[in-house]
CSV table of C-alpha atoms in Angstrom, one decimal:
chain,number,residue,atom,x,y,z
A,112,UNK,CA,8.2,-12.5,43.4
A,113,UNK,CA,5.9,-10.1,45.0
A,114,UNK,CA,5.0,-6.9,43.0
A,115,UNK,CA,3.7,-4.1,43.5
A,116,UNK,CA,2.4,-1.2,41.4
A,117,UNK,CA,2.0,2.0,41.6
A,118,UNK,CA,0.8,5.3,39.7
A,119,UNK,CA,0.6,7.9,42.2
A,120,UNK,CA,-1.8,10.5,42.1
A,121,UNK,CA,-4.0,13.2,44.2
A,122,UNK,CA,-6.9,14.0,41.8
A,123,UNK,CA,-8.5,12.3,40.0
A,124,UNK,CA,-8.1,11.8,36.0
A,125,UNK,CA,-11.1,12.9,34.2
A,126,UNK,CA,-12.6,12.0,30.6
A,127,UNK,CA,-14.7,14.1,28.9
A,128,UNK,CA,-16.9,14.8,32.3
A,129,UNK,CA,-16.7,11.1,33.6
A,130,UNK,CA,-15.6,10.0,36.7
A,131,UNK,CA,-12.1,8.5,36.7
A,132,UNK,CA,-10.9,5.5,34.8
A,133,UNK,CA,-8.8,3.1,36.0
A,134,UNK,CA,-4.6,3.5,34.8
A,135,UNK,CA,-5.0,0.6,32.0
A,136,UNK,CA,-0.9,0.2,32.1
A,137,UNK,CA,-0.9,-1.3,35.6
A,138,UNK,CA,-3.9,-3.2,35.1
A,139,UNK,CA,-1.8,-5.0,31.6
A,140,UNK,CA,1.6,-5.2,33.1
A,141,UNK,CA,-0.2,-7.0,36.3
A,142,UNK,CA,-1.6,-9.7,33.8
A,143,UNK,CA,1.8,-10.2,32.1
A,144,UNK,CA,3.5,-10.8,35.5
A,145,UNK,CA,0.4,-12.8,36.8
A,146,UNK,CA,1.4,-15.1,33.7
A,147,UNK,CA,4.5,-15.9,34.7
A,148,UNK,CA,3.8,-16.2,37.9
A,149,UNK,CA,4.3,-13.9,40.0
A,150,UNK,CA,1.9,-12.1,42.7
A,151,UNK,CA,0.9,-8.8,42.0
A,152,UNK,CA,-1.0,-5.6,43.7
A,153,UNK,CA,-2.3,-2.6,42.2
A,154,UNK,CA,-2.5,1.0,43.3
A,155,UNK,CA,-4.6,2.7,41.1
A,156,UNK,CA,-6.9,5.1,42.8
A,157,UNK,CA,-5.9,9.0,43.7
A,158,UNK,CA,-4.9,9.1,47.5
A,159,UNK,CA,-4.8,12.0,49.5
A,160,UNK,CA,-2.5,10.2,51.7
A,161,UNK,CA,-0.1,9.3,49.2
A,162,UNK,CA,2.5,9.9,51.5
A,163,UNK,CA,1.4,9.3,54.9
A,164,UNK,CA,3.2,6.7,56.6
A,165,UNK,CA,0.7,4.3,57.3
A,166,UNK,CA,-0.2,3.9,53.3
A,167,UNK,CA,3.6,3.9,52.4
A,168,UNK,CA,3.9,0.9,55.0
A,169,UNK,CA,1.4,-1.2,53.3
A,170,UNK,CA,2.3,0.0,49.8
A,171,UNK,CA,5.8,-2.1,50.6
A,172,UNK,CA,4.4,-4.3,52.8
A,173,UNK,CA,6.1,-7.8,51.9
A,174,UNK,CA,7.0,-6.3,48.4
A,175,UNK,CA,9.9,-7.5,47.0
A,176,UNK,CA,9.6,-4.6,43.5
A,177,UNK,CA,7.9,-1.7,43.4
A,178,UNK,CA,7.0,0.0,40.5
A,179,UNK,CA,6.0,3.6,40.0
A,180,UNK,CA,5.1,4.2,36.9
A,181,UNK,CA,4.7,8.4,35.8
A,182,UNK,CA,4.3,10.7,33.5
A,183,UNK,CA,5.8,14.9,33.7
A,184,UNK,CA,2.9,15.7,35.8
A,185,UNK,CA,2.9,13.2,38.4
A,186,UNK,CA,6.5,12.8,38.3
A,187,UNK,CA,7.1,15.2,41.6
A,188,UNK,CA,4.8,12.3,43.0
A,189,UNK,CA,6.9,9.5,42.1
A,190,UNK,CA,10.4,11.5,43.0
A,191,UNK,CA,9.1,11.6,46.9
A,192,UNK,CA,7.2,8.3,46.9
A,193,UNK,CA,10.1,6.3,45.8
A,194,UNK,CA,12.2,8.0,48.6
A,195,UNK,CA,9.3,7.5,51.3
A,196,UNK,CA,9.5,3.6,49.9
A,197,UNK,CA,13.0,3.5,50.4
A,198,UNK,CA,13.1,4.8,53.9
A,199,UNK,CA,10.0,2.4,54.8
A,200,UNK,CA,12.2,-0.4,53.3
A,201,UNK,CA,15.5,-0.3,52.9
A,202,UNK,CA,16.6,-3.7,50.9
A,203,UNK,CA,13.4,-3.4,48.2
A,204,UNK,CA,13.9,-3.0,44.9
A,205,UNK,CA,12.2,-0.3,43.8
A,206,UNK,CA,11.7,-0.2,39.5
A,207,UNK,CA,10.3,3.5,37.9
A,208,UNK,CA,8.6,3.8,34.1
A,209,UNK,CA,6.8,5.7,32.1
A,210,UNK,CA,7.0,8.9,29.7
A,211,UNK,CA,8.9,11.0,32.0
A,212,UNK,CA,11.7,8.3,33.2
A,213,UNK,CA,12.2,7.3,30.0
A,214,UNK,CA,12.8,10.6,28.6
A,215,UNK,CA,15.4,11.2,31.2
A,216,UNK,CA,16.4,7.8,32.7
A,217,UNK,CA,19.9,8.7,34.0
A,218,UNK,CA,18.7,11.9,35.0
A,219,UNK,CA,16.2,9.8,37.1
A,220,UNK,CA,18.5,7.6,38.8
A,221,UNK,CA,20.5,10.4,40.1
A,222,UNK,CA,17.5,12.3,41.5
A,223,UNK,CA,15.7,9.9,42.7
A,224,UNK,CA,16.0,6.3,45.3
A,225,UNK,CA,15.2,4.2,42.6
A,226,UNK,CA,17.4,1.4,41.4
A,227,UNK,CA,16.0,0.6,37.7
A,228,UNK,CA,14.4,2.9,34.8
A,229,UNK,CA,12.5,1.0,32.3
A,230,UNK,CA,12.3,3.0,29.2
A,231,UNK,CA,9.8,3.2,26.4
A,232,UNK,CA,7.4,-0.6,26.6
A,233,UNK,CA,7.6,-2.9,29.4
A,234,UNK,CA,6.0,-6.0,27.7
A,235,UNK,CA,9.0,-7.9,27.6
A,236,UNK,CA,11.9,-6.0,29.4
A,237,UNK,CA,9.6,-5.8,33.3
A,238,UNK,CA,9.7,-9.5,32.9
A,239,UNK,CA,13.3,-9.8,32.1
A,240,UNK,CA,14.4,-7.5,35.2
A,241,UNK,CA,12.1,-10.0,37.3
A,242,UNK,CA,13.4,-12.6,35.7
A,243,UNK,CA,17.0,-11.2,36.2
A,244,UNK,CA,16.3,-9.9,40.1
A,245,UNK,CA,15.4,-13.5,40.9
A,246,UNK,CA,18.3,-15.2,39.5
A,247,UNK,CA,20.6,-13.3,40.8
A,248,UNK,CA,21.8,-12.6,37.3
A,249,UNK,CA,23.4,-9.3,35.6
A,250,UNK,CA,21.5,-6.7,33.6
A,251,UNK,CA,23.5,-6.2,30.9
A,252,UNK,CA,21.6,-8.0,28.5
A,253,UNK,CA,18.0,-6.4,29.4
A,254,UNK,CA,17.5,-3.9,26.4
A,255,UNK,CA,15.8,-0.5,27.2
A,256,UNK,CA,16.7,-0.9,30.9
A,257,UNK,CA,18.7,1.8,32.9
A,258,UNK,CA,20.4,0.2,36.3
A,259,UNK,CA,23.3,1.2,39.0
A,260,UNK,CA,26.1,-1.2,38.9
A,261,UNK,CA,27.5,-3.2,41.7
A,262,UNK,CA,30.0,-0.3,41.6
A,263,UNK,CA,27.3,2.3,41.9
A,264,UNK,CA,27.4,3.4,37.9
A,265,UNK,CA,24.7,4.2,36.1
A,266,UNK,CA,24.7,2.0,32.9
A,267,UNK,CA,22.1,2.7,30.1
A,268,UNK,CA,21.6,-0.8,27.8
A,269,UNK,CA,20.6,-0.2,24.1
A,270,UNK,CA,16.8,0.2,23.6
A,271,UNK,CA,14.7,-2.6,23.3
A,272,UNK,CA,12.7,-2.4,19.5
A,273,UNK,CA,9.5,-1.7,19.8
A,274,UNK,CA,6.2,-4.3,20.2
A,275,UNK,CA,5.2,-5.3,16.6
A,276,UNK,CA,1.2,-5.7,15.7
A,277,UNK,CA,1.4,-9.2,16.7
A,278,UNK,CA,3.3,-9.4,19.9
A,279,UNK,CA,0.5,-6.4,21.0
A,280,UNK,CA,-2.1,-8.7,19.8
A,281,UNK,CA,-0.6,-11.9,22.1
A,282,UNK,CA,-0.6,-10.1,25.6
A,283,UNK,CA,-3.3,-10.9,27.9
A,284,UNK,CA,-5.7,-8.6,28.8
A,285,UNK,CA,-5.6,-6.1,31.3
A,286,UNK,CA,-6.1,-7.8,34.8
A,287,UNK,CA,-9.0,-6.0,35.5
A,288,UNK,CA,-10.2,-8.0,38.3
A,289,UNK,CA,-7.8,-6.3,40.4
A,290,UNK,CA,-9.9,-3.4,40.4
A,291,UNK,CA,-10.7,-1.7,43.7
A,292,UNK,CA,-14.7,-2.8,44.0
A,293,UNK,CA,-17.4,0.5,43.1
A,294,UNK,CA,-14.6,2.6,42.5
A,295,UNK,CA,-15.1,3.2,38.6
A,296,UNK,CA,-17.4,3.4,36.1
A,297,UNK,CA,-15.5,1.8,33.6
A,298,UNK,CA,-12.4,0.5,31.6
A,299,UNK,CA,-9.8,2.5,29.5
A,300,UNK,CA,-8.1,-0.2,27.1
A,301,UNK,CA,-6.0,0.6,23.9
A,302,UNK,CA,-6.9,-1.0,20.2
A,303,UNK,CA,-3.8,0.8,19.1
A,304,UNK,CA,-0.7,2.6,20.4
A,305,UNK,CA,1.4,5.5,18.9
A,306,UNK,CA,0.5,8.2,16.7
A,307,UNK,CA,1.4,8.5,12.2
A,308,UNK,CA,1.8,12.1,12.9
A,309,UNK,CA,4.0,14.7,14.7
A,310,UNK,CA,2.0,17.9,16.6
A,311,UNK,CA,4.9,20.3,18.0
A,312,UNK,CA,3.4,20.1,21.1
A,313,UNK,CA,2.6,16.6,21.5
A,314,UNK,CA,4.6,14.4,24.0
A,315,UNK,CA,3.3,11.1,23.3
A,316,UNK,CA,6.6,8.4,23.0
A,317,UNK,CA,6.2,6.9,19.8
A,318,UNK,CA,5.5,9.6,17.1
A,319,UNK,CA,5.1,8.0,13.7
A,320,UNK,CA,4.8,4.6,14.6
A,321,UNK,CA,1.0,3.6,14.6
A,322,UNK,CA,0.2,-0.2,15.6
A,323,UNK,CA,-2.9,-1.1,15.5
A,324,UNK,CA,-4.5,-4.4,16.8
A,325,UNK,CA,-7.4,-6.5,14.1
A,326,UNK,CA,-10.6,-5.6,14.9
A,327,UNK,CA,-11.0,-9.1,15.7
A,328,UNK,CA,-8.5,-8.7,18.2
A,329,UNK,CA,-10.1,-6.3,20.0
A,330,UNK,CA,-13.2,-6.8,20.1
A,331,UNK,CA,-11.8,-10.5,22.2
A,332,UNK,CA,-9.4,-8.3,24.5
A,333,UNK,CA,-12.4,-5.8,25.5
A,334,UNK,CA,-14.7,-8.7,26.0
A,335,UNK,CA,-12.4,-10.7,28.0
A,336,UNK,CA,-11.8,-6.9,29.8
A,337,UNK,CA,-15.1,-6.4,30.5
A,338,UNK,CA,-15.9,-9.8,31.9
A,339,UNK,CA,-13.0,-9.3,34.4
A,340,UNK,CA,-14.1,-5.6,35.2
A,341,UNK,CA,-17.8,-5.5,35.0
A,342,UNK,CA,-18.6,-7.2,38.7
A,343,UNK,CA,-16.4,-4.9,40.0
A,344,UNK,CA,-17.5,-1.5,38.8
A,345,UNK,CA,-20.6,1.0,39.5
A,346,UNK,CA,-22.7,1.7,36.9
A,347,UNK,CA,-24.7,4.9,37.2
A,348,UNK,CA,-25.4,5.9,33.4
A,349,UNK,CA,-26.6,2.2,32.8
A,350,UNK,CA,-24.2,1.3,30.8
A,351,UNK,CA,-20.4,0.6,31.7
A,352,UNK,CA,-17.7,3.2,30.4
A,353,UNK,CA,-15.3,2.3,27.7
A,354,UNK,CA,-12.6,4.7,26.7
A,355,UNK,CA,-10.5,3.6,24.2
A,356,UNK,CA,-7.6,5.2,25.2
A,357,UNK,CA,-5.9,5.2,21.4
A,358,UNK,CA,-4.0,8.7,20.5
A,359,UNK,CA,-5.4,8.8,17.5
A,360,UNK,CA,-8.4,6.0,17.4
A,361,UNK,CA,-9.3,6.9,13.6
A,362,UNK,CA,-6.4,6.4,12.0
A,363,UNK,CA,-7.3,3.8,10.0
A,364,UNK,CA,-11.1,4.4,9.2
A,365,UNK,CA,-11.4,0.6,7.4
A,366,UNK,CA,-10.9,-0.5,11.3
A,367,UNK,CA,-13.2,2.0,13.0
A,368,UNK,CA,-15.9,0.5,10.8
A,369,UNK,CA,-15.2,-3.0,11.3
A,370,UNK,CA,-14.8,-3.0,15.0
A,371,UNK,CA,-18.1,-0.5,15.7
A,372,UNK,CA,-19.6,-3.9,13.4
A,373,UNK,CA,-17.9,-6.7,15.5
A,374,UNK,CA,-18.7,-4.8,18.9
A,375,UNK,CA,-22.6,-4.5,17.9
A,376,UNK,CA,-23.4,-7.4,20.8
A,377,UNK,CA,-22.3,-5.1,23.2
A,378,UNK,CA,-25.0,-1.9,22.1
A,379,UNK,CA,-27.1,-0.9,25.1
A,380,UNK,CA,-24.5,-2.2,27.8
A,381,UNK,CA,-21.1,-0.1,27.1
A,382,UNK,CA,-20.7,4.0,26.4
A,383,UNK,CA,-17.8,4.6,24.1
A,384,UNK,CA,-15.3,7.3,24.8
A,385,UNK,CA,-12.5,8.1,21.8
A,386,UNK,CA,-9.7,10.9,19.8
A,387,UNK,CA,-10.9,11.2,16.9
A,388,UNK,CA,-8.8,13.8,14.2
A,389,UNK,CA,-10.7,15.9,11.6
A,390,UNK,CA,-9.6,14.8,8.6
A,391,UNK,CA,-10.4,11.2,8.9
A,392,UNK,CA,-14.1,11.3,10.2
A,393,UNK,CA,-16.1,9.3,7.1
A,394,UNK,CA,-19.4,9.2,6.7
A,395,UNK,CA,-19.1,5.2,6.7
A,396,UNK,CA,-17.6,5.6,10.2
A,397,UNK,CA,-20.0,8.0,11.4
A,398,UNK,CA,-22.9,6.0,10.3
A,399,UNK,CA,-21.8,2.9,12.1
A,400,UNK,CA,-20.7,5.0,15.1
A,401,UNK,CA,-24.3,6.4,15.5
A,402,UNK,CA,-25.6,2.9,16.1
A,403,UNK,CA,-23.5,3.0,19.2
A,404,UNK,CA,-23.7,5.2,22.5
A,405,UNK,CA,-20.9,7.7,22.4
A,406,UNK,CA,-19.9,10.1,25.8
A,407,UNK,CA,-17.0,11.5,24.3
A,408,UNK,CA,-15.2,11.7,20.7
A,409,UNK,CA,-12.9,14.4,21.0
A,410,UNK,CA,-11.3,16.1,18.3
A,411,UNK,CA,-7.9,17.5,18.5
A,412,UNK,CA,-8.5,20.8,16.6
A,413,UNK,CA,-5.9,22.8,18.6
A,414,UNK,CA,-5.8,26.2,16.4
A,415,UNK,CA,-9.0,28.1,14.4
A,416,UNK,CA,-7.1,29.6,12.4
A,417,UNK,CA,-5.0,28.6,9.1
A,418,UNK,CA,-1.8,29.9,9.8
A,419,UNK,CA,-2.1,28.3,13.8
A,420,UNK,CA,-2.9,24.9,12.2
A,421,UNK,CA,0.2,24.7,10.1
A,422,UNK,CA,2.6,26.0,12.7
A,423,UNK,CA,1.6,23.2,15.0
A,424,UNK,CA,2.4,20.7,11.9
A,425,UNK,CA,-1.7,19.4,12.7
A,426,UNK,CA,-1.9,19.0,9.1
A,427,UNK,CA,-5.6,20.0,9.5
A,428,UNK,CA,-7.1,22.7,7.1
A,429,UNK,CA,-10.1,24.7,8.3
A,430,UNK,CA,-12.3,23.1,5.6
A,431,UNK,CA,-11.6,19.6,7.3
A,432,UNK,CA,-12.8,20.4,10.3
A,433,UNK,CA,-16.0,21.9,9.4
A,434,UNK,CA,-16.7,18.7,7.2
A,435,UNK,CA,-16.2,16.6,10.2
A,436,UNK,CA,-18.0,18.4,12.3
A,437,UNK,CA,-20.9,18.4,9.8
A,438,UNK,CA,-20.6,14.6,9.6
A,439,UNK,CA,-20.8,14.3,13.3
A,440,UNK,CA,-23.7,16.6,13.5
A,441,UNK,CA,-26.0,14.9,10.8
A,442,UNK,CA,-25.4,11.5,12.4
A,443,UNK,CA,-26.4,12.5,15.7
A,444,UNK,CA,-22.7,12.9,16.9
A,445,UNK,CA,-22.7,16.3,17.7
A,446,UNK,CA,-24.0,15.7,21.5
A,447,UNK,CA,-20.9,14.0,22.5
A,448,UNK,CA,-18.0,15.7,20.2
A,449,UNK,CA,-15.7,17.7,21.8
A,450,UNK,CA,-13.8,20.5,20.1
A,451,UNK,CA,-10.2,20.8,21.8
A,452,UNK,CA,-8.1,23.8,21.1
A,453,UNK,CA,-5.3,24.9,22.9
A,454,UNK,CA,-3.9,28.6,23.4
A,455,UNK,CA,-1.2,30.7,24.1
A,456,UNK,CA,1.3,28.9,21.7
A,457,UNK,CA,5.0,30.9,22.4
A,458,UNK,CA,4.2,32.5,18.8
A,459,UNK,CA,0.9,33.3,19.6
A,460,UNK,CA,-0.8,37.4,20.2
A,461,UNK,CA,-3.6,38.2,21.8
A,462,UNK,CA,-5.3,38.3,18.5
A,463,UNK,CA,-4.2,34.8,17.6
A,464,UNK,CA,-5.9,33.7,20.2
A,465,UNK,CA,-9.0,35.5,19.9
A,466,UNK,CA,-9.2,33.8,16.3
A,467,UNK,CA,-9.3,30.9,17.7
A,468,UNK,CA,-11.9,31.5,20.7
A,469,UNK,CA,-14.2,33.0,17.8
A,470,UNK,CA,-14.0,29.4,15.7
A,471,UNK,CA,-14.6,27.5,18.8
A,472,UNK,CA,-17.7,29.0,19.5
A,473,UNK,CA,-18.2,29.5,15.6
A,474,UNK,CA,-18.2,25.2,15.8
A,475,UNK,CA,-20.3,25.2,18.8
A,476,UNK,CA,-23.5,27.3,17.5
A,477,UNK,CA,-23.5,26.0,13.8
A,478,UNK,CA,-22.8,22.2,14.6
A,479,UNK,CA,-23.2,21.8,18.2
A,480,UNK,CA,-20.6,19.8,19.8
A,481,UNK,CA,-18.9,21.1,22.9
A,482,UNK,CA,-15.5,23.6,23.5
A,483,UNK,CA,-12.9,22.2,25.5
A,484,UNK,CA,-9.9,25.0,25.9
A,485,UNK,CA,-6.7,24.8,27.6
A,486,UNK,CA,-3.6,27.2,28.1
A,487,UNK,CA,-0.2,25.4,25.7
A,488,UNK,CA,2.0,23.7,28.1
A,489,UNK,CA,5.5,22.8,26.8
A,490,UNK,CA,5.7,18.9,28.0
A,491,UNK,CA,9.0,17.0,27.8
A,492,UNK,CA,9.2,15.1,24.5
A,493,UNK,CA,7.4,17.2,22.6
A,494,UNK,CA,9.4,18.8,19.3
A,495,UNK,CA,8.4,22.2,21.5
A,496,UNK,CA,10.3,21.2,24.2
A,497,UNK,CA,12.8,20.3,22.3
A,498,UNK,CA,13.6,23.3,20.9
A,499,UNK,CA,12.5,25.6,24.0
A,500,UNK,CA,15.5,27.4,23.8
A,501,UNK,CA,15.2,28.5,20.3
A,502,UNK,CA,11.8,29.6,21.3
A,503,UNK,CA,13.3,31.2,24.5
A,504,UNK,CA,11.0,29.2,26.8
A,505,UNK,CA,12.6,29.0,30.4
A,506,UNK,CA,12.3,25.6,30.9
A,507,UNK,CA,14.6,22.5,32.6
A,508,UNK,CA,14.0,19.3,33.4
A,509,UNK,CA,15.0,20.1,37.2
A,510,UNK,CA,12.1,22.2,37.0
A,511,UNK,CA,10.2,18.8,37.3
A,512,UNK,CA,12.1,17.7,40.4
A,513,UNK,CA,10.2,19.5,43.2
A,514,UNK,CA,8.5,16.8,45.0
A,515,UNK,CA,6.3,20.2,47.0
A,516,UNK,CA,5.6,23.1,44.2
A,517,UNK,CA,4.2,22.7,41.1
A,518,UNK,CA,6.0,24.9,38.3
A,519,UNK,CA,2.5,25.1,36.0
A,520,UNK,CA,1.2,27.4,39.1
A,521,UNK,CA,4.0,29.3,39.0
A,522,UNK,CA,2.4,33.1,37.3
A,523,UNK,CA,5.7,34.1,35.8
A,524,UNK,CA,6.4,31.5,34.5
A,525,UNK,CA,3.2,30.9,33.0
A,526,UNK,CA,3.3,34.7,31.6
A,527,UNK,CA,7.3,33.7,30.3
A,528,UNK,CA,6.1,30.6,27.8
A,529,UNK,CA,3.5,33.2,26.2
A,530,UNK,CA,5.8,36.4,25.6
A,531,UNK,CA,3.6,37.7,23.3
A,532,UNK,CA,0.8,38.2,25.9
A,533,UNK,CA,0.2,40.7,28.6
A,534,UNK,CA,-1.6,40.2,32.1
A,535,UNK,CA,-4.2,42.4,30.3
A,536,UNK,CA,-4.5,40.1,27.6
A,537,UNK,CA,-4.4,36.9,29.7
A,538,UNK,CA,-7.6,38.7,31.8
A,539,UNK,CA,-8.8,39.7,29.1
A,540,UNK,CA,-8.9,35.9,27.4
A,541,UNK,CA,-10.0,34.3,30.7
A,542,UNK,CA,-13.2,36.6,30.4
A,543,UNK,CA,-14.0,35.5,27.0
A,544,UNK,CA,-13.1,31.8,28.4
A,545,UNK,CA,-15.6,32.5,31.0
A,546,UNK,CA,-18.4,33.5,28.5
A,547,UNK,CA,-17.7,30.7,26.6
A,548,UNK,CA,-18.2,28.4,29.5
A,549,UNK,CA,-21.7,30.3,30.0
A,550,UNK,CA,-22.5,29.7,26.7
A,551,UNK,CA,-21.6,25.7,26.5
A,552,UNK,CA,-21.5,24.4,30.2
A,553,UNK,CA,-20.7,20.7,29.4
């Protein structure tokens, strides 16, 4: 079968002040496919003329499946390229995943020209639809998959479990030679997937359930990675990019230390980008970290101040965070640490978040490190979201439907999720935001 792949985009996706990385899901699902044999194309870069006719032609172009993967932001994007898709070719099959699908699969199918949702991991169950599509068989038996019915019904199949340790560690790597020639700088590639903890305002899919690859295992997958991706890529700082695109890489700080050891062949040609959470910096991990070149380990901070901290259920104290960022600092860390709060929680007052604008820049001129900011945005699958209505936040999932307006632009609804705030405050916060920016550029 011919495949093709999409995530659709305009701008590009930044990491801590580097130019965009590739989308590592297409990049893996494409080397699953590949190893059952079936041809594949990628998408990956931003288009401006994601929906001009010409690109839509040759996006379906002899495609038998299409896949557009999304997540709430780019969602809009998928809603009107599937349709485009459709209209361009009528008998394809067309195959959407990703956070926001999955979240609201039937939901999907009724809004959009789609004919499959794939929820929650694709390892197995992309395959299996191939597979199915192919043979002319029934869905029925495809867990985690969401289909019309020869009747036109939309059926939802139980959920498929999720990917243990070792069927993560078995899948190929990422079919980086696929990559678009002198596009990118480098690689984004996970050692781990899901989270052990539970941030109200945190959408990741799989809260609580942290699976992590051996260090031996990753250290083979990135250097099978990088041997695909390398001839392919520009390098400008000298060294090829490497995010590892974990959501919490330092979970388990025995693994930090032995894969920093394992990738020590690799000093001098890869930059490492990584999340990193306060409370489980080590000096052990700090010391072997420093023997590598870092561009980014950001921390997720989100509050400075006590009570902020514990209404987000971080499970960071104030303490932790200064230790950290004293670790980082003494082991020449500070340079690429980024502090990341976010502001204007529903709860929040203007005072709130000046406490929290004072500790940033508090961290900044004792330990160095840099301030990253950005307003609270209630995502779907977030424990936020789902209790917006107790927190009286005006919010639908048809909000997310608008193929042409963007509701995050949208001033009253921005001033509604923050009803503790007046326009004077909010002016009066961007001012100190701008300060803060002439104080740490980066």
């Amino acid at each position: 079968m011919r495949i093709s792949l999409i995530f659709p985009q305009i701008t590009d996706v930044m990491r801590g002040g580097d130019r965009r990385l590739p989308p590592n899901a297409l990049f893996y699902l494409a080397a699953i496919l590949r190893e059952r044999g079936h041809e594949v194309g990628v998408e990956p870069l931003p288009r401006e003329d994601l929906f001009a006719p010409g690109f839509v032609r040759s996006l379906v172009e002899g495609c038998d499946l299409l896949g557009i993967s999304s997540n709430s932001i780019n969602w809009r994007f998928a809603l009107k390229l599937a349709l485009l898709a459709r209209a361009a070719r009528p008998d394809m099959r067309i195959v959407l995943g990703g956070i926001h699908a999955s979240l609201f699969p039937e939901h999907a199918l009724a809004v959009s020209a789609a004919d499959y949702v794939l929820r929650g991991e694709a390892e197995y169950t992309l395959p299996e639809l191939v597979n199915a599509i192919t043979a002319g068989k029934g869905f029925e038996a495809i867990a985690g998959l969401t289909y019309r019915d020869r009747q036109g019904a939309v059926r939802s199949n139980p959920a498929a479990p999720l990917l243990t340790r070792e069927q993560l560690a078995n899948q190929p790597a990422p079919a980086f030679d696929l990559l678009p020639e002198n596009e990118y700088h480098g690689i984004a590639i996970e050692s781990a997937r899901g989270c052990a903890f539970n941030c109200v305002f945190c959408s990741i899919p799989y809260h609580r359930s942290f699976r992590d690859l051996s260090a031996e295992a990753f250290a083979r997958r990135l250097d099978a990675s990088l041997s695909l991706a390398e001839p392919r890529l520009i390098s400008p700082f000298g060294k090829t990019s490497v995010y590892i695109l974990d959501d919490c890489f330092t979970t388990s700080k025995k693994r930090v230390v032995e894969i920093f050891e394992r990738l020590s062949p690799l000093n001098g040609r890869v930059r490492y980008g990584v999340e990193a959470r306060a409370d489980q910096v080590t000096e052990a991990m700090a010391q072997v970290m420093s023997a590598n070149e870092f561009w980014l380990i950001q921390m997720g901070l989100e509050s400075g101040y006590p009570e902020g901290l514990r209404k987000v259920n971080k499970g960071l104290k104030i303490e932790d965070i200064e230790r950290a960022c004293l670790i980082l600092r003494d082991h020449g860390l500070a340079e690429a640490t980024d502090y990341a709060f976010i502001i204007g929680f529903p709860w929040e007052s203007r005072d709130d978040c000046l406490k929290t604008l004072d500790f940033a820049m508090y961290l900044h001129m004792s330990y160095g490190g840099h301030i990253s900011l950005a307003w609270y945005e209630p995502f779907p699958g977030s424990p936020l979201w789902d209790r917006r209505q107790e927190e009286g936040l005006p919010l639908t999932r048809e909000m997310y439907d608008d193929a042409d307006h963007d509701w995050r632009e949208d001033p009253d609804i921005f001033r509604s999720i923050r009803p503790k705030l007046t326009w004077d405050d909010f002016l009066e916060i961007e001012e100190i935001i701008a300060a803060l920016a002439a104080l740490d550029p980066k």
